Structures are given as C-alpha cells and as structure tokens.
XYZ file of C-alpha atoms in Angstrom:
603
model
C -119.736 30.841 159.060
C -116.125 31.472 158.488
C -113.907 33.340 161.349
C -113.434 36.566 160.818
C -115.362 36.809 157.070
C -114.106 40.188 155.951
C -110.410 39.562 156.440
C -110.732 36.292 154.722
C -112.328 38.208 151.798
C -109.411 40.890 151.452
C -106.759 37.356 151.963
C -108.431 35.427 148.841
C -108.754 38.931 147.358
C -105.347 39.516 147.625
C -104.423 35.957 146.577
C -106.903 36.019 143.265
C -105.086 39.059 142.458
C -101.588 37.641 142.712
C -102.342 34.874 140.785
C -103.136 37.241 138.419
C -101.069 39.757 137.941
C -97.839 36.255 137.802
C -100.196 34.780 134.894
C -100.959 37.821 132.803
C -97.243 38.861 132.574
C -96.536 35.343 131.826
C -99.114 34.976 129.325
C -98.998 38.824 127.357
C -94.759 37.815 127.069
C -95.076 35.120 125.448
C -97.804 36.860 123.506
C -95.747 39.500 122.665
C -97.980 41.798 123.979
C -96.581 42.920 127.375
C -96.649 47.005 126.742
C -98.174 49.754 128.222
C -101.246 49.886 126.210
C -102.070 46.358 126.440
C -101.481 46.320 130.553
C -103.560 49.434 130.818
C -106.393 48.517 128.735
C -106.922 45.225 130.755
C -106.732 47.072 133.756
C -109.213 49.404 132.470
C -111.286 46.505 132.045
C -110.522 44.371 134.981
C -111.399 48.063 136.843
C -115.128 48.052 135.143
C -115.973 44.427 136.291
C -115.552 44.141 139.155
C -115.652 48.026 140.498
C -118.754 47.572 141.508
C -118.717 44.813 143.579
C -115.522 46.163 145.131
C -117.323 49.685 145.990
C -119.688 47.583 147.632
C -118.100 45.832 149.770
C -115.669 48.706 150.782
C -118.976 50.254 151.561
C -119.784 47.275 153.814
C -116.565 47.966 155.574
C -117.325 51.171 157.561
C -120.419 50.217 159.603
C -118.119 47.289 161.096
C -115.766 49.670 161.444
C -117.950 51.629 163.857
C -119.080 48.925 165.573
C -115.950 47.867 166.279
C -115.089 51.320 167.682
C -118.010 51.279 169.922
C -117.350 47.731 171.219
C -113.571 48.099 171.835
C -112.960 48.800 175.478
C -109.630 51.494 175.883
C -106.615 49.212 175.587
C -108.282 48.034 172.485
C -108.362 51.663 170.986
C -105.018 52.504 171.840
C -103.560 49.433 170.011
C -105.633 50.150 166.886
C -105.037 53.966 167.044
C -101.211 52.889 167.738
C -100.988 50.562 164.448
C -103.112 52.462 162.004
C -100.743 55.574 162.935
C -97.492 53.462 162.607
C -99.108 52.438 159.204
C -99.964 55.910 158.301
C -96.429 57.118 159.032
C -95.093 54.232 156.681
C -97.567 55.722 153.932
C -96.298 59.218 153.847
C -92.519 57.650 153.523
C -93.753 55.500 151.101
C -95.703 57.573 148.715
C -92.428 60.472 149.061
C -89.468 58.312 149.355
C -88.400 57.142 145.983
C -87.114 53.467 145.875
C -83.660 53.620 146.886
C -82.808 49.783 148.930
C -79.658 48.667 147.991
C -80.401 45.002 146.648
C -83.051 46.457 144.624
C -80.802 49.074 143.201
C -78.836 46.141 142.060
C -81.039 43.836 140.760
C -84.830 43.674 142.289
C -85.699 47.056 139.812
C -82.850 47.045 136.918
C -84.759 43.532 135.879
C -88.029 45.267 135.426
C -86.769 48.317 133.045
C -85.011 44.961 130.844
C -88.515 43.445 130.734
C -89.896 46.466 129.758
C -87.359 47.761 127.134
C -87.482 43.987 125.622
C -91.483 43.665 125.849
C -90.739 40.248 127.959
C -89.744 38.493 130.947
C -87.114 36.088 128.884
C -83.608 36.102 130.236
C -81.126 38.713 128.818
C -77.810 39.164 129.113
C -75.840 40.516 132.310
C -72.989 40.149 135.001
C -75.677 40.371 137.723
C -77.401 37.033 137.265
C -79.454 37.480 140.462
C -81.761 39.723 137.868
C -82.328 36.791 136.483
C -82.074 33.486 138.663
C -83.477 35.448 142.193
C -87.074 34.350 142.022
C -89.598 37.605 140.851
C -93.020 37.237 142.151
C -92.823 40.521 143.679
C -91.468 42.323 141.039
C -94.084 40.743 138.625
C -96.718 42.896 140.380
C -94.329 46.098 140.625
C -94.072 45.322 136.779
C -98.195 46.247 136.633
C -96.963 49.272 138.639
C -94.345 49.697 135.956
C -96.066 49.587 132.971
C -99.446 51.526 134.317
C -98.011 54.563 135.787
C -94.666 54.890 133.581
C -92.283 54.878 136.406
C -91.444 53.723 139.880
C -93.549 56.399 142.244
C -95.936 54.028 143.713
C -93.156 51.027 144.015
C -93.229 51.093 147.850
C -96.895 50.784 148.126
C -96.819 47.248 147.237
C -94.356 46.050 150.395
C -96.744 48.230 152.361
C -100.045 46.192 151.065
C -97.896 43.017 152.546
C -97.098 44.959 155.623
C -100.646 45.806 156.728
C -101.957 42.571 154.826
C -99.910 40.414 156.683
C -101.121 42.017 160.282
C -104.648 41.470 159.003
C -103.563 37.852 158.728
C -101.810 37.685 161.812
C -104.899 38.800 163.513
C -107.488 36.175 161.888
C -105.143 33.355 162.512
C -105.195 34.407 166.489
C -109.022 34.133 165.930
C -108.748 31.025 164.511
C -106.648 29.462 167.221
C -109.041 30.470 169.671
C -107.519 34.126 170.354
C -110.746 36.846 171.137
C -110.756 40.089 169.933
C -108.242 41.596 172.879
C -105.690 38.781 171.429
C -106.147 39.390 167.520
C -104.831 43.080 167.850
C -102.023 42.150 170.038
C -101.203 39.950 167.237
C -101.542 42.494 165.021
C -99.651 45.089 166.728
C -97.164 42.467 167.401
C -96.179 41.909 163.898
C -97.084 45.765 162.628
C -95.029 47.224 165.115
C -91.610 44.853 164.388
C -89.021 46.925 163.259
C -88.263 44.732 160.223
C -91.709 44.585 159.233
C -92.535 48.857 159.290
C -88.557 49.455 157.603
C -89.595 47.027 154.859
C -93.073 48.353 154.337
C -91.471 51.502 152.561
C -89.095 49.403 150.272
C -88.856 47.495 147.315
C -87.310 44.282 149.040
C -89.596 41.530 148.966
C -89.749 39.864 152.334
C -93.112 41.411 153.546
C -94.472 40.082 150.521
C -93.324 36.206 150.230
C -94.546 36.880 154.492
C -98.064 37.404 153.087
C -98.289 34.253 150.471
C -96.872 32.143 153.315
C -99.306 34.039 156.175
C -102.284 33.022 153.497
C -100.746 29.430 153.541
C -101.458 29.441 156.600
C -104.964 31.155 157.553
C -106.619 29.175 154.323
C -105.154 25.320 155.864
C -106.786 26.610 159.295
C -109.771 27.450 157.822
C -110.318 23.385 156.344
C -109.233 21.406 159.831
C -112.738 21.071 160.674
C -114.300 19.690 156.940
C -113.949 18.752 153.358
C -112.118 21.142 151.374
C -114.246 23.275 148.804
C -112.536 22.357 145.254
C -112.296 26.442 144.990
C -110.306 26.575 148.374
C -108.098 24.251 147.171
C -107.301 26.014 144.546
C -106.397 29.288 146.117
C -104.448 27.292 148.600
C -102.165 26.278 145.177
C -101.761 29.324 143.828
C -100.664 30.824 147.197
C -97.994 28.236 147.323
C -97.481 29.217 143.857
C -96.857 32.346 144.721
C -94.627 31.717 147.545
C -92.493 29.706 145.074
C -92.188 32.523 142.772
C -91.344 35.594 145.042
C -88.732 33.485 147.521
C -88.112 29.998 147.606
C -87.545 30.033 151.300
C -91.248 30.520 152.246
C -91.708 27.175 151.553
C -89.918 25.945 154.287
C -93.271 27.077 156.358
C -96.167 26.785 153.439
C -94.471 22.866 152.921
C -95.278 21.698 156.316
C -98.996 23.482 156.287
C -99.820 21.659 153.157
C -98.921 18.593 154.503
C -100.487 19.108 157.749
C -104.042 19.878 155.437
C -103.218 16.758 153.669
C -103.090 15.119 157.162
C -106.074 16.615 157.881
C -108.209 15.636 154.872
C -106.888 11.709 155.590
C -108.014 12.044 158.793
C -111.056 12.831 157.951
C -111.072 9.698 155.168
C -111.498 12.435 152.124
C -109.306 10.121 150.030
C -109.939 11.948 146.753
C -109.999 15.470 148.464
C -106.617 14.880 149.692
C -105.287 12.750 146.192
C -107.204 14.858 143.613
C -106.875 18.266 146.200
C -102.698 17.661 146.134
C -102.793 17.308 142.433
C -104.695 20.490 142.084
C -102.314 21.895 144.450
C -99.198 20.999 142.173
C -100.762 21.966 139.184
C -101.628 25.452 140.209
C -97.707 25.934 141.922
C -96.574 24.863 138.245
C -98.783 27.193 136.664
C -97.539 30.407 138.795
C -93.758 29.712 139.310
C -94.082 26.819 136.513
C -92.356 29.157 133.371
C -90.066 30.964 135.492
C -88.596 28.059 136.881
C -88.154 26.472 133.710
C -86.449 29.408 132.286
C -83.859 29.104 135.054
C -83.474 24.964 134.438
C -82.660 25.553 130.808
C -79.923 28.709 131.320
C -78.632 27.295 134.717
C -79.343 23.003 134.985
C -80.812 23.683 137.862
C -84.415 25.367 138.780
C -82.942 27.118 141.943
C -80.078 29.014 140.022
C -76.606 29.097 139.375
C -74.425 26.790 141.920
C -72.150 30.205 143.585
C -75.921 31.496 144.259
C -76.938 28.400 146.046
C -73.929 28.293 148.128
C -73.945 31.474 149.371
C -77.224 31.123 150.775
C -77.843 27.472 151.555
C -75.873 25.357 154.409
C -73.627 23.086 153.036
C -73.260 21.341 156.859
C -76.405 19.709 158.184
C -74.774 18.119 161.411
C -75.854 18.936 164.718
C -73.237 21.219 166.071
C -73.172 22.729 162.733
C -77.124 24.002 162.912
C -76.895 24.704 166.561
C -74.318 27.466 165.834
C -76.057 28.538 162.788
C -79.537 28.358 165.199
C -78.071 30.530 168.031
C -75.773 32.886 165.263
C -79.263 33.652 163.534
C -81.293 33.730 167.052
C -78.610 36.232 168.810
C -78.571 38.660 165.754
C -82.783 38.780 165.806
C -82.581 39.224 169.808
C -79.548 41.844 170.228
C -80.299 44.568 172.150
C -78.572 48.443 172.022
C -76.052 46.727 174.345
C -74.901 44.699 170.942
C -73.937 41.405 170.309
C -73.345 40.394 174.206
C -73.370 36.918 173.553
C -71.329 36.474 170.501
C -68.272 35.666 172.623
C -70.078 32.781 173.885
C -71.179 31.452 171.016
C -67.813 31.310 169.215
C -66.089 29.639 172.247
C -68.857 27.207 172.381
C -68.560 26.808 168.126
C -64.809 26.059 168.757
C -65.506 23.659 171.869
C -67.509 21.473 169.689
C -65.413 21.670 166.035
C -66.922 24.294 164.464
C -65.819 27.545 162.446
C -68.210 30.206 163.276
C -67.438 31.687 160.377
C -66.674 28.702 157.990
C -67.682 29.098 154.449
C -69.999 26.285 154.321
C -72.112 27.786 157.351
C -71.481 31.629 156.759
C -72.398 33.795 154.004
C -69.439 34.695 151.792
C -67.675 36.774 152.829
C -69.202 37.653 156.383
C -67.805 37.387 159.982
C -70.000 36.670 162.796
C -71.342 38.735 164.747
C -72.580 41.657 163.451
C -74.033 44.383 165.089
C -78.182 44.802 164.016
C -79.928 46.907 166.743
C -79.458 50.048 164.524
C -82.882 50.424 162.675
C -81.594 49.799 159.380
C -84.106 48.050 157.112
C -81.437 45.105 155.802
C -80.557 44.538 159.305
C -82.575 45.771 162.262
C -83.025 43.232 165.353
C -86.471 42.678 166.939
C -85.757 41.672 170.584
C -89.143 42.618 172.363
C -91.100 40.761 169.445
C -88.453 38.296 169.024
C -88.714 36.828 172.614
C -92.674 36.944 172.916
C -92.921 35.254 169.646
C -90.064 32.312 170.826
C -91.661 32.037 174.605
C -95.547 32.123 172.762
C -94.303 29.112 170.694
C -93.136 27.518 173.420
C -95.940 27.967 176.008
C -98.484 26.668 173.445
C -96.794 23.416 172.778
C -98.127 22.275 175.820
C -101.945 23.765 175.122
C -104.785 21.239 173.774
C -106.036 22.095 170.189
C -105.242 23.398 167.385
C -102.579 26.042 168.540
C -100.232 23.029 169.821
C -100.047 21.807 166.385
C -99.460 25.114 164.783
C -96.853 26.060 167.450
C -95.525 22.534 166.626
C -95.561 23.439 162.888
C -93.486 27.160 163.612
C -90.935 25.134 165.185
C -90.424 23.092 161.973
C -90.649 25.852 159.991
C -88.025 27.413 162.640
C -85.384 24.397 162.534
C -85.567 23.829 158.496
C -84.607 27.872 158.452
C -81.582 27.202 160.688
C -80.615 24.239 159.037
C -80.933 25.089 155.595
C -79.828 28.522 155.187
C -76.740 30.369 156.545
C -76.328 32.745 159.013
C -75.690 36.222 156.940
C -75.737 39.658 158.838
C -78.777 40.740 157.082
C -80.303 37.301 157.680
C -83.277 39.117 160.331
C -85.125 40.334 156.925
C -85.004 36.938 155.577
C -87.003 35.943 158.744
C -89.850 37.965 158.020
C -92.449 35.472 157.424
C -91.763 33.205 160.566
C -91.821 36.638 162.368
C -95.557 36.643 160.797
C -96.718 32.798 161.713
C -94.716 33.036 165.115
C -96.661 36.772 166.182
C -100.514 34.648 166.750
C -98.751 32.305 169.023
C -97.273 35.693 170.649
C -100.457 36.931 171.485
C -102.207 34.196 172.671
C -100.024 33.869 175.418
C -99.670 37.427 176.455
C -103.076 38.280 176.283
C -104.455 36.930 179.674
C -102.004 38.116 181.325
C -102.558 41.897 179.995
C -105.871 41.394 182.346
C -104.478 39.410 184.921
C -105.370 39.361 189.077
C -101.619 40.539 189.890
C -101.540 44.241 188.288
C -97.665 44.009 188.617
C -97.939 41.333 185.846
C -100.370 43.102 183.365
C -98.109 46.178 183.483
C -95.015 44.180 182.899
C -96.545 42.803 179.940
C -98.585 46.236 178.945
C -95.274 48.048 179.328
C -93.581 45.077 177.028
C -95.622 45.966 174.267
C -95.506 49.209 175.031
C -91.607 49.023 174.534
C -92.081 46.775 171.476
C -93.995 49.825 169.889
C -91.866 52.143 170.665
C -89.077 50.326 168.914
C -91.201 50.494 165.909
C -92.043 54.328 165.907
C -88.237 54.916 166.404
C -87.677 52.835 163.192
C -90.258 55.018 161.458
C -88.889 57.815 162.847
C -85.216 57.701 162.395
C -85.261 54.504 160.556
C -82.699 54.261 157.609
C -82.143 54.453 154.483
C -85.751 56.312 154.472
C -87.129 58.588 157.698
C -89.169 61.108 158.466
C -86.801 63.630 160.642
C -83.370 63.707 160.944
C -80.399 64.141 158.203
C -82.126 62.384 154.975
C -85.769 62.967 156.236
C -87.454 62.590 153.085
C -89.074 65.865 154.145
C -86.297 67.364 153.716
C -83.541 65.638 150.912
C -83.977 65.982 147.253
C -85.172 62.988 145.277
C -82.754 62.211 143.531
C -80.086 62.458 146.634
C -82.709 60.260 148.354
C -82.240 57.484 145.735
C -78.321 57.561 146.409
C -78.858 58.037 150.446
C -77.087 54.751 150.771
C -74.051 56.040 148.249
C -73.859 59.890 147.996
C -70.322 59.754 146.410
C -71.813 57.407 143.664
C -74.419 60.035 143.461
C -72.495 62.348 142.613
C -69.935 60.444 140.086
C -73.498 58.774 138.158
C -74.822 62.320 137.722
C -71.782 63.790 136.358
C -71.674 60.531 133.720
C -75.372 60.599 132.841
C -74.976 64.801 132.060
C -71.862 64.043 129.724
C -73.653 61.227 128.197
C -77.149 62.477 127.646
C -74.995 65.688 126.047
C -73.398 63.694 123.635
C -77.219 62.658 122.130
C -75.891 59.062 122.656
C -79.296 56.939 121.999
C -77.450 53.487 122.605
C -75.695 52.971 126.221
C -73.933 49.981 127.077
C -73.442 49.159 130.877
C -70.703 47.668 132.324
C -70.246 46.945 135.995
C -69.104 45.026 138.666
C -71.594 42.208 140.559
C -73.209 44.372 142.961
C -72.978 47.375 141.787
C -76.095 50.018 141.093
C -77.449 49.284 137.813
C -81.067 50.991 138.420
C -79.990 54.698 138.677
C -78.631 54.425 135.103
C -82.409 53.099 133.749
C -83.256 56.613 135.763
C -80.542 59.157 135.027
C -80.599 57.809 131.243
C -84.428 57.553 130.709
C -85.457 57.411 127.288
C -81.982 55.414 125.854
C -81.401 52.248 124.599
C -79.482 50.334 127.112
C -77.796 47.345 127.129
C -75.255 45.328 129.371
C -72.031 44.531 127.918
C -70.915 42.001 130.029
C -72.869 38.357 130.640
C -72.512 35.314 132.733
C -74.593 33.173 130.721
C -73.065 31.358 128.242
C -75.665 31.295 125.681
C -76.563 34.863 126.125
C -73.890 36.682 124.785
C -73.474 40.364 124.846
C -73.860 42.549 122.019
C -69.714 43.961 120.709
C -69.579 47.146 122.121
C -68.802 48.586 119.062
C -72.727 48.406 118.664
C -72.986 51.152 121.551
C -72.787 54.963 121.002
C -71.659 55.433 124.803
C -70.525 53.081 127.364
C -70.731 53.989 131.761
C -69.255 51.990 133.860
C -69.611 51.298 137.489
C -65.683 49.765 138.830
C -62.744 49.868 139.756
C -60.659 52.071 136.947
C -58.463 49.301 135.640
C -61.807 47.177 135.714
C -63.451 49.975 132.997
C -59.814 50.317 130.936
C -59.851 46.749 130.040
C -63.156 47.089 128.275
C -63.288 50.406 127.177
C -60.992 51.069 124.131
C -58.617 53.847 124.707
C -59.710 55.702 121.120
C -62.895 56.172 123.232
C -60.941 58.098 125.044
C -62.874 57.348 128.566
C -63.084 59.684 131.720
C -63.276 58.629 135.024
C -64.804 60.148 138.190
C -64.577 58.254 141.660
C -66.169 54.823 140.932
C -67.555 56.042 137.468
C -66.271 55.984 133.505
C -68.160 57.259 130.678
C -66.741 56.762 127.568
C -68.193 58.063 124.207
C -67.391 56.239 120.492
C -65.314 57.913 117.879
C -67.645 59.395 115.715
C-alpha cells in the first residue's frame, strides 16, 4: 500500500495532465490545428472520458475528509483551518485580480496571444527574445486556458493549483520520511504559509509551478527506494522531469540528483535493466516533453539554453570558492532579512573584499544589480521568508545526522542547495527563483519541529508553536497587503478598476497605453505594428487592441526578420521618444504621450 494513496493520485493526476496539455500543443501546431475549436472539442471529449471516474473519486474524497476532521486533535484543526483559509484568500485574489506581474507583462503572456494569432508555437519575430528562448511549460497549460475561455480570467488559477499542489506534496513526502500526521501539516503549512509561495499563487510567474514538477520528482523517487520500479512509474517519473525541463531549466538542479539517487537505488537493489532500460525511458520521455522546444531554440540560437546575453545574466561565470561563498551568503541573507533589512550586508561585502571578490562583479551579479537589496516588503518578485527560511536550513541540518531515508534526502537538498549557489547569480528577485528548494527543504522543516511542538518543557513547544505562529502570520500579511495584488488597502482588488489593476505596477503607462489604444482603435487601424524597448509591456497592447492584427516591428533573430512597416496601418510604441522617431517616419506624423507614440500611416 502506497503512503498517503489519495495525494499520490491527485500528484500522477496532475503529472498525466501536464504531460498532456505540453504534447497536445506540440502535436495540434505542427498539425496546424491549434485553434479554439479544435482545443475545445478535445476537451469536450477528454471531459466525457474520464468525468466519471473523476466524480468518483472526488466523491471518495469527502468521507476521508471527515474522518480526518474527527481524528485531528486541536492543533491539527487550527493548522488545516489556518491553510485552507490562507488558500481561500489567494482564490478570491485570484479569480478578481486580472494578471498584471511585471515579467509576464513582458513576455510570460505577450508569447501566448503570438501563438494564438499565428495558430502555433514556432518562433516569431521580436526584440524581447525571452518570449521565445525562456522555457514555456507553464504557459503551455495557460495556452489551454487561452484558447478555451477566450481570454486571460482564469490565468492565476493555474500558479494557485501549484501552490496548494505543491503543499499536498510537501505533506506526503513528510509521510514518507517517516513524519506522522502532526508533522505532514506542519509541512504543509510550512510551505503554504511562505510568503513567496501565497504572492505567487495569484500570478502568472511560473515558479510555483516548475516547484510542483520538481516536488513530484521527488515524492515519485521516494515512493521506489524500497522495490523494483513499475515500467508505468518510470514513466511518469520522465515526463515530470520533462516537465521540469520545459517550464525552468533550473529545477533540474534538484530533479538531477533524485534521478540519480533512484538510479542508485535500483543498482542497489541489482535491477540492472530497471535502472539501464528505466534511464532510457526516462530520457526518452524528457525529449518528448521539452524535446521540440528545445530544438527550436538550438536551431535560432546554437545553443538549447538560449541566446549567450540570456545565459550570462543568469548563470555564474565564477565557480571558485570565495566566489560561491559570497554568492551563497548574498542569496541566503536576501531569503533571511528581516523588517530590520539587510543587517548583514555590510559584513558580507567586507568579507567579499577580504578574500578578492566584487560583490557586485558582473560575472557573479545580475546585470545591472547592486547587492543588497532590501526584500522584507511582501512584494511577490521579492519578498524574504525568514521564519520558513531558518526552519527549513536548521531541519536540513538536524536530519543529516538522523538514520534513514531523511539523511539522504537532507543530503540531496544540500546538493540541490550548493549547485543553486554555484550556478546561478545572486539577483534581487533571486528569493522567487528559490521556490522549489523552499518546497523539498519544508518536509525536512517539519520533521524536526514537530516533537518539539509536544515536548516535556512547555517553554519549548510554545517557542516553536509561536514560530509558526509568526511564520503564518507573515503569510496572511502578504495576502493581506501583499503587492502588486491585495485584498485591502490602496489597490485592493476590491476596490481598483480592472484595467488600473493590470497597470498597478505602472499607472503612468496606464494612462499613456490607454490614450494610444483610443486614438488607434479610432482610426479603424486593423494592422498594428509594435515597437518597444527590451522590457517593456507588450501584453496590455494584445488587451487594449483586441481584435487587431499585430505584429512586432523590431527582431533579434537574424533569420526572422520583421515585416517593413510600411505593411502596418498604425504603429505604438513603448520608449524613449528619440527611440520611436528613428522608426517611425515623420509623414506619419507620430504623437507622443509620456513613454508612449502612436503613429497612424498616410492614407
């Protein structure tokens, strides 16, 4: 009998339907047949099949559900009453809060509407090449979303799914390290009362969701230490490294060393051709989820992880030791800091100079940024997490020195920990980019803390009740008066028009894209061209200018040339004004309003 059977169900669920949603978009574009009809009639289908057996087992759910309830002494009632509020919370700003995160306005959503207008996922052109050469997995499924609904009203739910998907995993993998039931909702609360994790869960970013491929890494290799893998097990355990490919290449730095350690495993046990024939599997089913995309970004880039400026800005370009033990503590104090701010900053740049290194050196640093950076504010690109933080770094440690299982998983988080710090660069919105260590590392959090929530000395059980109590707290305040989406406050989305809500981030460019999208929808302009500078908002326009033919004007791939934009009846432009003169001829006779042009063409 497998632990915890109903959460494994939703996980290979949730996997099966991943795998999924990556090959039918695949498969209907090169088809030819990725449109609305086509996506909606398959659904319609997919619904019929397997409705029934999904009624059932949601059916199944509820008497568990009581008898969980009835079993569950009061600590454990508060927790769950505690997280399925938090969640709850996150719903209603989900459901009202229109999609409005800055990278996505960029490029996780302006990629979509090009799929869509072009009926494919092929590479088009444009100035923002991280709508092409950022990996999609996540905005494959929001491309279902896309397609069966017409617009972008349910985008949030899917980082939500992840959220509460990921402390469902969180919880079995505490049961499957030993953890009772007491530890697998501390684990859970844990990770679904983070900061990072509830701020994300009403976005469009995509770190909850490459969390929740790499969290079903790692429950599925837990569930074979003890046997010969099932040929069906291995496969889901491919295509969940598939998907954690395709949605951020930086998951693998944890779903790498869990594959090998089930490798290990099936050696160990002598299950030569599980572990020969079971890797092959493995590879094939990774090539057949992230296989096309990556290929798409070999041919246009000669390299499968993107341009090279891309991969610099992200990736270290120092591996010595002093080098990662600056970018180690850089990344650890921004995840810790407190309301006090960045206390220990000083120290680590005087320490950084002791020893020869640039704290903010190019080749360690994001472009562009200076260390430190202040991320207590709940802000979903940034927010710290220093109650989870710590009890996730001191349960890692602690169970290195436990028998079983749980030393070798702590063992693997710390791998998983030091190929993070040594591979990718500090950046001040680097605790986002965390999130799925944050989801391996909260288990090994709980395991810890849990005997001593019942411990002889009642001055240690309320320390470490009132610990999680402040750990909550943190999370309902991010809820609360999180930004760029809360529910009280100036920009509760109670309260602030939808479209305002979308520019929250950018009112004055709210304002200017308006005033450009009125002039141009007035001219009956059917053709738009776009130009813009790299990180710019490219989304609102797909929103503001709904129904038009648009097109960028500008590209950074060499064989994808932009259309002349003589071939445009209008052109808007996001930049600086000189930026918009130089393409814009002056017969056009172009107009200019803060950061926005419009121009329309001579008739």
């Amino acid at each position: 009998m497998p632990v915890a059977p109903t959460r494994l169900l939703l996980i290979r669920a949730g996997v099966v339907f991943g795998t999924a949603a990556v090959v039918l978009v695949e498969l209907l574009s090169a088809l030819g047949w990725l449109n609305r009809p086509v996506v909606i009639a398959l659904w319609a289908v997919a619904a019929v099949a397997v409705g029934r057996l999904g009624w059932h087992r949601l059916a199944g759910l509820h008497p568990k559900l009581r008898d969980f309830w009835a079993g569950a002494d009061r600590l454990e009632r508060v927790v769950a009453v505690a997280l399925g509020g938090l969640f709850l919370a996150d719903l209603v700003i989900a459901l009202m809060a229109p999609p409005n995160n800055f990278d996505s306005q960029t490029y996780h959503l302006p990629k979509i509407e090009h799929w869509v207008a072009q009926g494919g996922v092929e590479f088009y052109p444009t100035i923002i090449d991280r709508q092409l050469a950022m990996a999609p997995g996540a905005e494959y499924i929001l491309l279902h979303l896309r397609l069966l609904t017409g617009g972008d009203a349910l985008y949030n739910l899917v980082q939500l799914a992840a959220g509460v998907s990921g402390a469902l995993i969180a919880s079995r993998i505490a049961a499957q390290l030993g953890g009772n039931r007491r530890a697998q909702l501390v684990a859970a609360l844990i990770f679904g009362t983070t900061p990072i994790v509830v701020l994300e869960a009403t976005s469009t970013q995509t770190d909850l969701v490459v969390a929740l491929w790499v969290g079903a890494v790692a429950t599925l290799v837990l569930d074979e230490r003890g046997r010969a893998t099932p040929w069906p097990a291995v496969v889901l355990l491919g295509a969940a490294a598939g998907l954690t490919l395709l949605t951020k290449a930086t998951g693998l730095l944890a779903a790498g060393p869990l594959l090998v350690w089930w490798f290990a495993e099936q050696v160990r046990r002598r299950e030569w051709l599980r572990a020969g024939a079971g890797t092959a599997i493995v590879v094939a089913m990774m090539a057949l989820v992230a296989g096309p995309y990556l290929w798409r970004v070999e041919t246009t880039y000669s390299n499968p992880l993107g341009p090279g400026h891309l991969r610099e800005s992200i990736s270290m370009q120092r591996h010595d030791p002093a080098s990662v033990l600056i970018n180690a503590l850089r990344i650890a104090e921004t995840a810790l800091q407190t309301p006090a701010g960045p206390v220990g900053a000083d120290a680590i740049r005087g320490l950084a100079h002791a020893i020869g290194v640039d704290p903010d050196a190019r080749d360690i640093t994001y472009w562009g940024a200076t260390y430190p950076y202040t991320s207590w504010p709940p802000d979903e690109d940034r927010v710290s997490l220093p109650v989870q933080g710590a009890l996730i770094l001191i349960g890692a440690a602690v169970l290195l020195w436990r028998r079983g299982p749980a030393r070798v998983y702590a063992s693997l988080f710390w791998l998983a920990m030091l190929a993070y710090v040594a591979l990718v660069k500090w950046q001040p919105w680097g605790n986002r980019l965390i999130v799925f260590l944050i989801l391996l590392g909260t288990p090994l959090a709980a395991l810890w803390i849990e005997p001593l929530l019942v411990y002889r000395r009642r001055a240690v059980a309320r320390l470490t009740a009132g610990l999680l109590v402040i750990g909550a707290l943190a999370g309902a305040a991010a809820v609360t008066v999180g930004w760029p989406r809360r529910l009280v406050g100036s920009g509760s989305v109670f309260t602030t028009d939808t479209m305002d809500e979308r520019f929250v981030r950018r009112p004055d460019w709210g304002r200017d894209y308006r005033w450009a999208a009125d002039a141009v929808n007035a001219s009956g302009a059917r053709r738009v061209g776009i130009l813009q500078g790299y990180n710019t908002w490219e989304y609102p326009w797909w929103i503001l200018l709904k129904g038009d033919d648009l097109v960028s004007l500008q590209s950074l791939q060499p064989d994808l040339p932009p259309p002349p934009i003589e071939s445009v009846d209008a052109v808007v432009c996001v930049d600086p004004p000189n930026g918009c003169g130089f393409h814009i001829p002056a017969s056009w006779n172009p107009q200019t309003r803060g950061a926005v042009t419009y121009a329309i063409r001579p008739r």
